[in-house]
PDB file of C-alpha atoms in Angstrom:
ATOM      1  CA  UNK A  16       9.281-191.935-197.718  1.00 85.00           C
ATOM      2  CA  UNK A  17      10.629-193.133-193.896  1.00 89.00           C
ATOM      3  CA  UNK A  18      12.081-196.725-194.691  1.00 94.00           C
ATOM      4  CA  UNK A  19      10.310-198.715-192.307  1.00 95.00           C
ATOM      5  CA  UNK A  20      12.373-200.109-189.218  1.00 98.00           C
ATOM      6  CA  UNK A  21      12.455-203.104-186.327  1.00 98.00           C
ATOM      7  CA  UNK A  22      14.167-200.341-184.069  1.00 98.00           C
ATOM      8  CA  UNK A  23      11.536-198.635-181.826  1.00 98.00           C
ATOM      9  CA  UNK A  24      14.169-195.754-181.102  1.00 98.00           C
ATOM     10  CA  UNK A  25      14.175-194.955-184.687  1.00 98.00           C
ATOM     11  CA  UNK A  26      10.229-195.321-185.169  1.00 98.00           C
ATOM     12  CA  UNK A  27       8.251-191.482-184.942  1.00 98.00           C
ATOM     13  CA  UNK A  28       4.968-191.536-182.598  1.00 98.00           C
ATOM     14  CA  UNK A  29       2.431-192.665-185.296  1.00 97.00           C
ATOM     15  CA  UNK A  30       4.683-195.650-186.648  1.00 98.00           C
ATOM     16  CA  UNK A  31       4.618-196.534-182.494  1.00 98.00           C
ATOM     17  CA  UNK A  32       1.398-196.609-182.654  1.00 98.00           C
ATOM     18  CA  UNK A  33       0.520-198.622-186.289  1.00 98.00           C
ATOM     19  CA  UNK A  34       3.191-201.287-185.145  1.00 98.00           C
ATOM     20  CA  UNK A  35       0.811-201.722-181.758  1.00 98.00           C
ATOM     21  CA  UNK A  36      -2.481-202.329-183.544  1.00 98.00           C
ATOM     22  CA  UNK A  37      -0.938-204.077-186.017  1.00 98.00           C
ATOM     23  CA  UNK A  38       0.847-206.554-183.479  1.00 98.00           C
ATOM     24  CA  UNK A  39      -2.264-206.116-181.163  1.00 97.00           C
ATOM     25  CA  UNK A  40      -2.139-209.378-178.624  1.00 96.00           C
ATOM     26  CA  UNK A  41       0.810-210.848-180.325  1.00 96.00           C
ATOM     27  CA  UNK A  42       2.880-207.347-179.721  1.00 98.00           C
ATOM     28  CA  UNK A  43       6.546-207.996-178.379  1.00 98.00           C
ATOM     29  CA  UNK A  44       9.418-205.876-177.469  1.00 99.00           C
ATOM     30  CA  UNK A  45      13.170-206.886-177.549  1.00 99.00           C
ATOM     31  CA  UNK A  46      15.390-205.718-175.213  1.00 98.00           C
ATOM     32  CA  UNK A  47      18.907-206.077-175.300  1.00 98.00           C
ATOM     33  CA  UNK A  48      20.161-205.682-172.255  1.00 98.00           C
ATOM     34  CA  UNK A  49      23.887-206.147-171.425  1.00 98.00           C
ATOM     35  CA  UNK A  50      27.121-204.385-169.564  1.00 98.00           C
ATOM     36  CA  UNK A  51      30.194-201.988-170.153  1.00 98.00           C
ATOM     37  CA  UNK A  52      32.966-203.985-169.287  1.00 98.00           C
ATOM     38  CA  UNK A  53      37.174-205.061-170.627  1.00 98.00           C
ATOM     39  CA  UNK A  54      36.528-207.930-173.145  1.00 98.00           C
ATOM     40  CA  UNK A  55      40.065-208.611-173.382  1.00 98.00           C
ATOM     41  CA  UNK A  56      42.730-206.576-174.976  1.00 98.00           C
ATOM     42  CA  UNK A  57      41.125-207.273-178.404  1.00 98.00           C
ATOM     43  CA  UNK A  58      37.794-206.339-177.586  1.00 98.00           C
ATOM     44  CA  UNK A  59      35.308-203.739-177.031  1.00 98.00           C
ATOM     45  CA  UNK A  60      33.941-202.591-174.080  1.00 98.00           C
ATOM     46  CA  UNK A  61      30.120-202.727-175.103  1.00 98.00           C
ATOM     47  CA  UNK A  62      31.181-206.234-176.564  1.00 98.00           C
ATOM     48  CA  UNK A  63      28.176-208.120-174.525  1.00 98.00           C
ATOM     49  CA  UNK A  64      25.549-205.217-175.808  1.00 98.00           C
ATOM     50  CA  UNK A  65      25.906-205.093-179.632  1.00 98.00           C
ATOM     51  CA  UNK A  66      26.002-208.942-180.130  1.00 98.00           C
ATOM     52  CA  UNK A  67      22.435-209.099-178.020  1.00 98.00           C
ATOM     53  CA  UNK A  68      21.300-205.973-179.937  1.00 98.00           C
ATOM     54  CA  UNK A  69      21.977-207.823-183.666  1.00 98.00           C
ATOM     55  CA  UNK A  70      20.683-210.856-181.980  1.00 98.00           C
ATOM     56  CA  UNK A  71      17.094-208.814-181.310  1.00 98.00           C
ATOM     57  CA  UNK A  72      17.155-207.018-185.064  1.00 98.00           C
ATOM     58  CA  UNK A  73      17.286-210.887-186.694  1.00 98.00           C
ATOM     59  CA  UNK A  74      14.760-212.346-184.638  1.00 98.00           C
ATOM     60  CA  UNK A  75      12.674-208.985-184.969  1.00 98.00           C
ATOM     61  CA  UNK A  76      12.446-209.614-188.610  1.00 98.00           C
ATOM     62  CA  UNK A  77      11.314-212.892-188.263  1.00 97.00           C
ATOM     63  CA  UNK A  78       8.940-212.104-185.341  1.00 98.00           C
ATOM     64  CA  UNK A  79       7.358-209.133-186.247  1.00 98.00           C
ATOM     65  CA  UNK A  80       8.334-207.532-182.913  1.00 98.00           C
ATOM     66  CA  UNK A  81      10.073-203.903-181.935  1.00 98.00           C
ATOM     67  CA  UNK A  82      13.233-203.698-180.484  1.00 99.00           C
ATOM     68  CA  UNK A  83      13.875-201.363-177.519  1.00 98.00           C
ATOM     69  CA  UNK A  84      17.099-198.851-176.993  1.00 98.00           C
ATOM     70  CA  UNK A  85      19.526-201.117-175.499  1.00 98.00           C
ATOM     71  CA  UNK A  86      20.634-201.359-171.960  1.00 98.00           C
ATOM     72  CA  UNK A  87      24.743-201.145-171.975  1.00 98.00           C
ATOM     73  CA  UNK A  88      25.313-200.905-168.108  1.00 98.00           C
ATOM     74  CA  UNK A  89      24.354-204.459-165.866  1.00 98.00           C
ATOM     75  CA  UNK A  90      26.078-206.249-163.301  1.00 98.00           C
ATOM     76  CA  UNK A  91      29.582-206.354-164.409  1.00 98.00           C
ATOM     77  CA  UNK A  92      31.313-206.110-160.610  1.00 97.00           C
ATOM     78  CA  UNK A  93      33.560-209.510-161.079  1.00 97.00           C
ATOM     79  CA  UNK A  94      35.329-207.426-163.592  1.00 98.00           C
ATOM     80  CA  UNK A  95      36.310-204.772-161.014  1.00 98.00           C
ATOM     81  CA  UNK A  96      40.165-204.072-160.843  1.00 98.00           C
ATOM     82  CA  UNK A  97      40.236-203.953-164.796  1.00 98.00           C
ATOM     83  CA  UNK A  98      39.994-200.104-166.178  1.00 98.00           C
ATOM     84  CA  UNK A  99      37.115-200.593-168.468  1.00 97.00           C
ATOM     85  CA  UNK A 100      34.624-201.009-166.206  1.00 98.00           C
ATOM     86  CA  UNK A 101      30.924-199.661-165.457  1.00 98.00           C
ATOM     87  CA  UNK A 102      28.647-200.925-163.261  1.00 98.00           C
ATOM     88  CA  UNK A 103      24.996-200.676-161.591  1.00 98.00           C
ATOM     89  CA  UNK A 104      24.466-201.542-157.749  1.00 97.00           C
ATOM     90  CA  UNK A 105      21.874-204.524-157.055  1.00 97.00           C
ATOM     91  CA  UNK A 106      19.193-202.685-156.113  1.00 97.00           C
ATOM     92  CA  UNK A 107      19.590-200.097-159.080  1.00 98.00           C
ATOM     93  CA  UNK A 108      19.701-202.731-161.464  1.00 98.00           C
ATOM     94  CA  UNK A 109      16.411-204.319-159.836  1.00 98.00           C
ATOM     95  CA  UNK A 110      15.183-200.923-160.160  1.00 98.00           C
ATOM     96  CA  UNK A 111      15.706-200.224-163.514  1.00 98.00           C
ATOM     97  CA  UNK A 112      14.105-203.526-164.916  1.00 98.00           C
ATOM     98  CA  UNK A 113      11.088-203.040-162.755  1.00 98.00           C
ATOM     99  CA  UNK A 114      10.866-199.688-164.076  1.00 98.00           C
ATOM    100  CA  UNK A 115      10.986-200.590-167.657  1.00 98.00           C
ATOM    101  CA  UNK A 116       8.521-203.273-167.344  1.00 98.00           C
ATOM    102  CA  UNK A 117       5.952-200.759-165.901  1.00 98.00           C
ATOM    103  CA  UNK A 118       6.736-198.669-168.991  1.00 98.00           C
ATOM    104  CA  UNK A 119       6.399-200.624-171.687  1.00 98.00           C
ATOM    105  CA  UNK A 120       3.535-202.074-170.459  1.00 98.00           C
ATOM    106  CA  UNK A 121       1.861-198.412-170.426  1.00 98.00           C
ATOM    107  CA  UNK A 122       2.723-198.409-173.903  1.00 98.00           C
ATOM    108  CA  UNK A 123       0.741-201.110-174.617  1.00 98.00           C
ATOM    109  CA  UNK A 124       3.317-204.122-175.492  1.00 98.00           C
ATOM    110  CA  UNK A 125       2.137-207.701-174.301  1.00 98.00           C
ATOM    111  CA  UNK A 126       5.029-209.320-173.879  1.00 98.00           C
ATOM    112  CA  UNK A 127       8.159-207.750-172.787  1.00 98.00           C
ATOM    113  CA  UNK A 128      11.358-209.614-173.427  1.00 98.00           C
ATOM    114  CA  UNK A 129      14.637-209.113-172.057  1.00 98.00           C
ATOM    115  CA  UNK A 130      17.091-210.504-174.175  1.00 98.00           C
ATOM    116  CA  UNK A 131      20.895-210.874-172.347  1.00 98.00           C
ATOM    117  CA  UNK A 132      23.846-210.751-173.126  1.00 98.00           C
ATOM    118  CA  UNK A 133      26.059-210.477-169.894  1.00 97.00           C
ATOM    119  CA  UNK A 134      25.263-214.068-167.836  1.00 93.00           C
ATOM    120  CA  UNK A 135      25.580-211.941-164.374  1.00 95.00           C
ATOM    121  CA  UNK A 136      22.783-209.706-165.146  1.00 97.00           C
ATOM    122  CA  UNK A 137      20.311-213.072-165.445  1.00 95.00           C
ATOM    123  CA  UNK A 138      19.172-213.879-162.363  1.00 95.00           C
ATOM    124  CA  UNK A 139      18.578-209.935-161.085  1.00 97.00           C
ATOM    125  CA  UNK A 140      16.331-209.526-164.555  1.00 98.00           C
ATOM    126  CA  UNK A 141      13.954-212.561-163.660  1.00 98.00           C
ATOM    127  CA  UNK A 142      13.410-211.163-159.913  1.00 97.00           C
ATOM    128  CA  UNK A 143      12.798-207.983-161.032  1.00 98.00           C
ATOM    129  CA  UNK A 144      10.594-209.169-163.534  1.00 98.00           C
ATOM    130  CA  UNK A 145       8.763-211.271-160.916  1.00 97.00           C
ATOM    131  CA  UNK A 146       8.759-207.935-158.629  1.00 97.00           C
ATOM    132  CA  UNK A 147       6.928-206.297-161.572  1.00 98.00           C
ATOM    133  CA  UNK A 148       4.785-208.917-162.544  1.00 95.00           C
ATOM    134  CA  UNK A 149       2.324-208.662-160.101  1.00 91.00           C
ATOM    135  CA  UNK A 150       1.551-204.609-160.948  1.00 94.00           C
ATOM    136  CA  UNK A 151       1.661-205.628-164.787  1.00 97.00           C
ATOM    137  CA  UNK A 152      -2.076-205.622-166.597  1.00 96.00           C
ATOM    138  CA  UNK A 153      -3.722-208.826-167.201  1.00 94.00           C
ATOM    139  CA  UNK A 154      -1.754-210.353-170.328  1.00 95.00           C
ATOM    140  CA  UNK A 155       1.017-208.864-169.954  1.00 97.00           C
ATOM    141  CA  UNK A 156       4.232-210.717-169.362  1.00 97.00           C
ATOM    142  CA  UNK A 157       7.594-209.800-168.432  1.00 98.00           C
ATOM    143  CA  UNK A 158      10.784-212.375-168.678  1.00 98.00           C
ATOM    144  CA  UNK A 159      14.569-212.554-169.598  1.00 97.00           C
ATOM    145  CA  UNK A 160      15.994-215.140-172.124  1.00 98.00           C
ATOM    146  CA  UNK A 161      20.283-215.546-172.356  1.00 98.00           C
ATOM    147  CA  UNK A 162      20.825-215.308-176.355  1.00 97.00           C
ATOM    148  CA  UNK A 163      22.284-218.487-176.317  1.00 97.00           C
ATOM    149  CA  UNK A 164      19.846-220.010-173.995  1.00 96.00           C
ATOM    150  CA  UNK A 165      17.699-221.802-177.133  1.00 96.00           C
ATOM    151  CA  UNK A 166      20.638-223.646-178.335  1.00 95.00           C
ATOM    152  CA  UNK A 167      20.929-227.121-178.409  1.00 94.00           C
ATOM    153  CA  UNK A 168      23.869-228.751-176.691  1.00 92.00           C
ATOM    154  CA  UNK A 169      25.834-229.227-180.139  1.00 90.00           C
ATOM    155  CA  UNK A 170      25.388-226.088-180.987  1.00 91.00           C
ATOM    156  CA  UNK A 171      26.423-224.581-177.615  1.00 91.00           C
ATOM    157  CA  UNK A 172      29.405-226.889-177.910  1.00 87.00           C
ATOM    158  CA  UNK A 173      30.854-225.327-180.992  1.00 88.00           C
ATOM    159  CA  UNK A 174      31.025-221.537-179.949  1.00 89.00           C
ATOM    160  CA  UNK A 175      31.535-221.760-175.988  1.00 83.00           C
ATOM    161  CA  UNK A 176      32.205-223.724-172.651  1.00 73.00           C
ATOM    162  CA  UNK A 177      34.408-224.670-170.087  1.00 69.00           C
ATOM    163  CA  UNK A 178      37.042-225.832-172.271  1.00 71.00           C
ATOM    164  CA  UNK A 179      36.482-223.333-175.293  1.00 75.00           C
ATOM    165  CA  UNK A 180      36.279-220.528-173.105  1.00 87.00           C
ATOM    166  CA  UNK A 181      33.029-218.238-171.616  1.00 86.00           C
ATOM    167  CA  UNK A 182      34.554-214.385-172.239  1.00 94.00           C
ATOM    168  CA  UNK A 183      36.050-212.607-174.729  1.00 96.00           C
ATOM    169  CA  UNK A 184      36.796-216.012-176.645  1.00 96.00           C
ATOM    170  CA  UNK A 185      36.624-216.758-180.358  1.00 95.00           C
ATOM    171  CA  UNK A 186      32.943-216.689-179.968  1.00 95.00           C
ATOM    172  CA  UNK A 187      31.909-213.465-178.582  1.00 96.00           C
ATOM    173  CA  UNK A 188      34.990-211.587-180.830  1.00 97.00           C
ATOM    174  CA  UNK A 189      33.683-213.335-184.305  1.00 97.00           C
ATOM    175  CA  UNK A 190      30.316-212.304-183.260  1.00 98.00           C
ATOM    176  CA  UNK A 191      31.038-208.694-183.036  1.00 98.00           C
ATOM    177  CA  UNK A 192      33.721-208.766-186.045  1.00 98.00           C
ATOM    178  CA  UNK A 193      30.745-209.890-188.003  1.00 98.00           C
ATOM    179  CA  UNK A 194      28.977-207.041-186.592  1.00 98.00           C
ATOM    180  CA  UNK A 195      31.779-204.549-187.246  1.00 98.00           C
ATOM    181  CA  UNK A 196      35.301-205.780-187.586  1.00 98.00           C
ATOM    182  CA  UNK A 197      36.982-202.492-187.227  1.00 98.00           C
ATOM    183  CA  UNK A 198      36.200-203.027-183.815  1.00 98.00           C
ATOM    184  CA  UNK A 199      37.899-205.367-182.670  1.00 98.00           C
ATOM    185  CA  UNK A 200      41.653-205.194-182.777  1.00 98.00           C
ATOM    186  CA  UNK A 201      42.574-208.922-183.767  1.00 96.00           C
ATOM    187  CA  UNK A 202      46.492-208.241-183.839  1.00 97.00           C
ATOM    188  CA  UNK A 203      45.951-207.847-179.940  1.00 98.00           C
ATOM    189  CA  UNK A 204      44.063-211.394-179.516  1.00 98.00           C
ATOM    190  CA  UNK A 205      45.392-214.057-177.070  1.00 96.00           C
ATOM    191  CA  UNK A 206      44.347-217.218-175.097  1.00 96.00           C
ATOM    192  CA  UNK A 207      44.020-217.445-171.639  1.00 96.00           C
ATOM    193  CA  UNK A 208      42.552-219.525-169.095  1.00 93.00           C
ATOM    194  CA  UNK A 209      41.686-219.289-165.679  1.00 92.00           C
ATOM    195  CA  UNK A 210      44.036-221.715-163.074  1.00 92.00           C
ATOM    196  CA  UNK A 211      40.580-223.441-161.936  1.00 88.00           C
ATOM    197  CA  UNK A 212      41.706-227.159-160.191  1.00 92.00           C
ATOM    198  CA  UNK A 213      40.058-230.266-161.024  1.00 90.00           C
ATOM    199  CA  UNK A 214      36.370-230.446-158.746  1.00 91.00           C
ATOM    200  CA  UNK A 215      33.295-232.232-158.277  1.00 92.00           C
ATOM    201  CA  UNK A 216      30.691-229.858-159.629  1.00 92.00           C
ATOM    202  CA  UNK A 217      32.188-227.124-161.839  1.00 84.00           C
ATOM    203  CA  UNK A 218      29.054-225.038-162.366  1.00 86.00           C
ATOM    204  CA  UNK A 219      28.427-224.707-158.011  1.00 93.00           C
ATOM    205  CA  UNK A 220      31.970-223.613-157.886  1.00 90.00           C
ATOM    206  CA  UNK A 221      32.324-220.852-160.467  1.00 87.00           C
ATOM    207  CA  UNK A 222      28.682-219.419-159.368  1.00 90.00           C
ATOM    208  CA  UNK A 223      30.088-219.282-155.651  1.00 93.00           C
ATOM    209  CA  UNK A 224      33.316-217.933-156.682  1.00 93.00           C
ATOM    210  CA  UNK A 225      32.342-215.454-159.680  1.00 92.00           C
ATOM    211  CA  UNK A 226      28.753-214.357-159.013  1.00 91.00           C
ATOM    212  CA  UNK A 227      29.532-213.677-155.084  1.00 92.00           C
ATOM    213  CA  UNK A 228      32.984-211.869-155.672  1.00 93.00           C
ATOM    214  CA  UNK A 229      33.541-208.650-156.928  1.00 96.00           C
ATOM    215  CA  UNK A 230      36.444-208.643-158.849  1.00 97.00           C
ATOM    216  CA  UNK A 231      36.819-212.671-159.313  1.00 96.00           C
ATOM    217  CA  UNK A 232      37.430-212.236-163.372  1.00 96.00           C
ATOM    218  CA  UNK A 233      39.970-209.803-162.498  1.00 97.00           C
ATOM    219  CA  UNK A 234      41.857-212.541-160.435  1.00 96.00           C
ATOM    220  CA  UNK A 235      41.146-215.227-162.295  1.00 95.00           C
ATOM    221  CA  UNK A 236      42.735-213.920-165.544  1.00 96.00           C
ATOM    222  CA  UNK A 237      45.831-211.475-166.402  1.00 96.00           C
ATOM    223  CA  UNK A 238      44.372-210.340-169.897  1.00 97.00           C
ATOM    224  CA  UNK A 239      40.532-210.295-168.930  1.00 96.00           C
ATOM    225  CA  UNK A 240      39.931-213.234-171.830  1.00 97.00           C
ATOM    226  CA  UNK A 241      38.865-217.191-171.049  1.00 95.00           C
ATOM    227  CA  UNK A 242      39.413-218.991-173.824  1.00 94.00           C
ATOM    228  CA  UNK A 243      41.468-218.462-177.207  1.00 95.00           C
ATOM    229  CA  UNK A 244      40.402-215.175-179.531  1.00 96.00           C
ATOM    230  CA  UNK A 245      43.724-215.700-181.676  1.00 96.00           C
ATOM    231  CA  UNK A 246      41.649-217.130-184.740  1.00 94.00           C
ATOM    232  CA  UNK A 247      38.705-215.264-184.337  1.00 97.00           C
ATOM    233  CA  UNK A 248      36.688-214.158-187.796  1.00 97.00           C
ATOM    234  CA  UNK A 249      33.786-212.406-188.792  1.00 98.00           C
ATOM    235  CA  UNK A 250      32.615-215.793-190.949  1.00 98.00           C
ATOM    236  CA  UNK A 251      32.840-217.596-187.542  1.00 97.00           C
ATOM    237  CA  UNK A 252      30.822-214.989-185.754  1.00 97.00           C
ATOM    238  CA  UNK A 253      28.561-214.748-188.568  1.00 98.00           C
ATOM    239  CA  UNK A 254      27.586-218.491-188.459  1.00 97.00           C
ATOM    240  CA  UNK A 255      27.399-217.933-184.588  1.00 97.00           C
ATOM    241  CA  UNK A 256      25.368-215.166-185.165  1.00 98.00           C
ATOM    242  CA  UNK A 257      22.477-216.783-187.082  1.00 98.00           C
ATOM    243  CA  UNK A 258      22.576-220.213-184.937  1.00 97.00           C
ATOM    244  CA  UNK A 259      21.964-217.637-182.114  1.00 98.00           C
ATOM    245  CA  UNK A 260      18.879-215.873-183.919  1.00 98.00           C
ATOM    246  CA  UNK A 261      17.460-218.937-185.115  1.00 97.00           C
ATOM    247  CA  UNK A 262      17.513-220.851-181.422  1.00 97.00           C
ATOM    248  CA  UNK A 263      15.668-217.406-180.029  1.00 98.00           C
ATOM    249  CA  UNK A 264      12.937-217.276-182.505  1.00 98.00           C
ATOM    250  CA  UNK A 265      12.656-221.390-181.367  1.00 97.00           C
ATOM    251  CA  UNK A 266      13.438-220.437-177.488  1.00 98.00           C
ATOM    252  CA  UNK A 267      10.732-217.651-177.625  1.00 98.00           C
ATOM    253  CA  UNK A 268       7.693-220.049-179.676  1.00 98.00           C
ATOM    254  CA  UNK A 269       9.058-222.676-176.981  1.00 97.00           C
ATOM    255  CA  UNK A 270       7.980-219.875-174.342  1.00 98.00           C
ATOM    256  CA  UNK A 271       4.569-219.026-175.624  1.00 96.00           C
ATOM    257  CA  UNK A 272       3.715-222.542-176.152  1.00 97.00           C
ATOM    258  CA  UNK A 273       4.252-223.345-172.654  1.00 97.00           C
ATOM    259  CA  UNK A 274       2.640-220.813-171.311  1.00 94.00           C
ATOM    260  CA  UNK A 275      -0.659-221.551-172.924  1.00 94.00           C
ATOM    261  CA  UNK A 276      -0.382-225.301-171.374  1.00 96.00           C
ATOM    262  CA  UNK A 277       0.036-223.949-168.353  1.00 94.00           C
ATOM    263  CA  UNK A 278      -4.070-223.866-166.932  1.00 91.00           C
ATOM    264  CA  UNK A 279      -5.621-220.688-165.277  1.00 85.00           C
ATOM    265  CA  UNK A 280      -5.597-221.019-161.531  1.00 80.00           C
TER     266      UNK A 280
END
């Protein structure tokens, strides 16, 4: 007998369509949407895919919702100049989202839940899904989370920041060494971080300077890594992996809850 599975890739037609009138209102689908970029010299390319794609599978379990064939490609053009790069133009991103809200509507999902794992690609999902919203069927909702966006500041604190470092760092490379540590080649690990001078507002100045410059990671670090990946390990990723799961399934409840405060207008 077909083991059952959270993956709707790996589900045939008829397990599709149980998992729908099972769910029924309450239906969900994941999807891990991310980018094909250098994560260093240490790390993989598809680095900012898998650890959203475990990320869905954990919180699937505990939801009771499908999660969709990833998305590896997003908007990864700060990293231009570096070899291991792929990216989608603005408007094909956009286009893509819209696209896939349309579609997974038709197949009869109510909520449709993009769950990120490249912080470039956030603000193009949540316009697209605005773009989309208004041709979606009544009840049906379409919106992007980060997969760290449910953590609390502590938590945040321990795994990523300014100071610890936002790509490629120990974080991200634990996380996917306690996905698959033959992928990640730690002898090659190093620390890095950008020359950024003392300001008033550091968040304005890296979203001017990164978001609105293609090719700003590429001149704002030699290796392609901010922060230090020299003691990554898959027990640190693993503990970063299941604070991330746990703040989703709280971020995503958080969600629902205020959305039915919100009165009909």
């Amino acid at each position: 007998m077909k083991p059952p599975t959270v993956f709707l890739g790996e589900m045939t037609n008829p397990e599709l369509e149980r998992h729908l009138a099972d769910r029924g209102d309450k239906s969900m689908v994941l999807l891990p949407i991310g980018s094909t970029e250098q994560h260093g010299p240490h790390g993989p390319l598809l680095t900012d895919t898998f650890i959203p794609t475990e990320v869905c599978r954990r919180v699937a379990l505990q939801t009771g919702a499908a999660v969709a064939p990833s998305v590896p490609y997003g908007l990864s053009y700060p990293h231009k100049g570096f070899t291991g790069v792929v990216y989608l133009r603005m408007k094909t991103f956009a286009a893509l989202v819209e696209d896939l809200c349309a579609q997974f509507a038709t197949m009869g999902f109510k909520r449709i839940v993009f769950v990120n794992g490249h912080y470039d690609n956030t603000y193009a999902i949540a316009y697209a899904c605005a773009s989309a919203g208004e041709k979606l069927p009544d009840g049906v909702r379409a919106y992007p989370i980060n997969y760290w966006d449910g953590m609390t500041p502590d938590e945040a604190a321990e795994f990523f920041g300014v100071e610890e470092g936002l790509h490629a760092n120990k974080g991200e490379t634990s996380a996917v060494m306690a996905i698959n540590p033959a992928l990640v080649d730690v002898d090659a690990a190093v620390a890095e971080m950008p020359p950024f001078p003392e300001v008033s507002n550091i968040g304005a100045v890296h979203t001017a300077f990164f978001f609105s410059s293609p090719g700003s990671v590429y001149r704002a670090t030699r290796s392609g890594t901010w922060g230090d990946a020299r003691e990554s390990s898959a027990e640190f990723g693993e503990r970063y992996l299941q604070v991330v799961s746990r703040a989703t399934v709280r971020l995503l409840d958080d969600i629902e809850r205020t959305q039915a405060a919100m009165p009909d207008r």
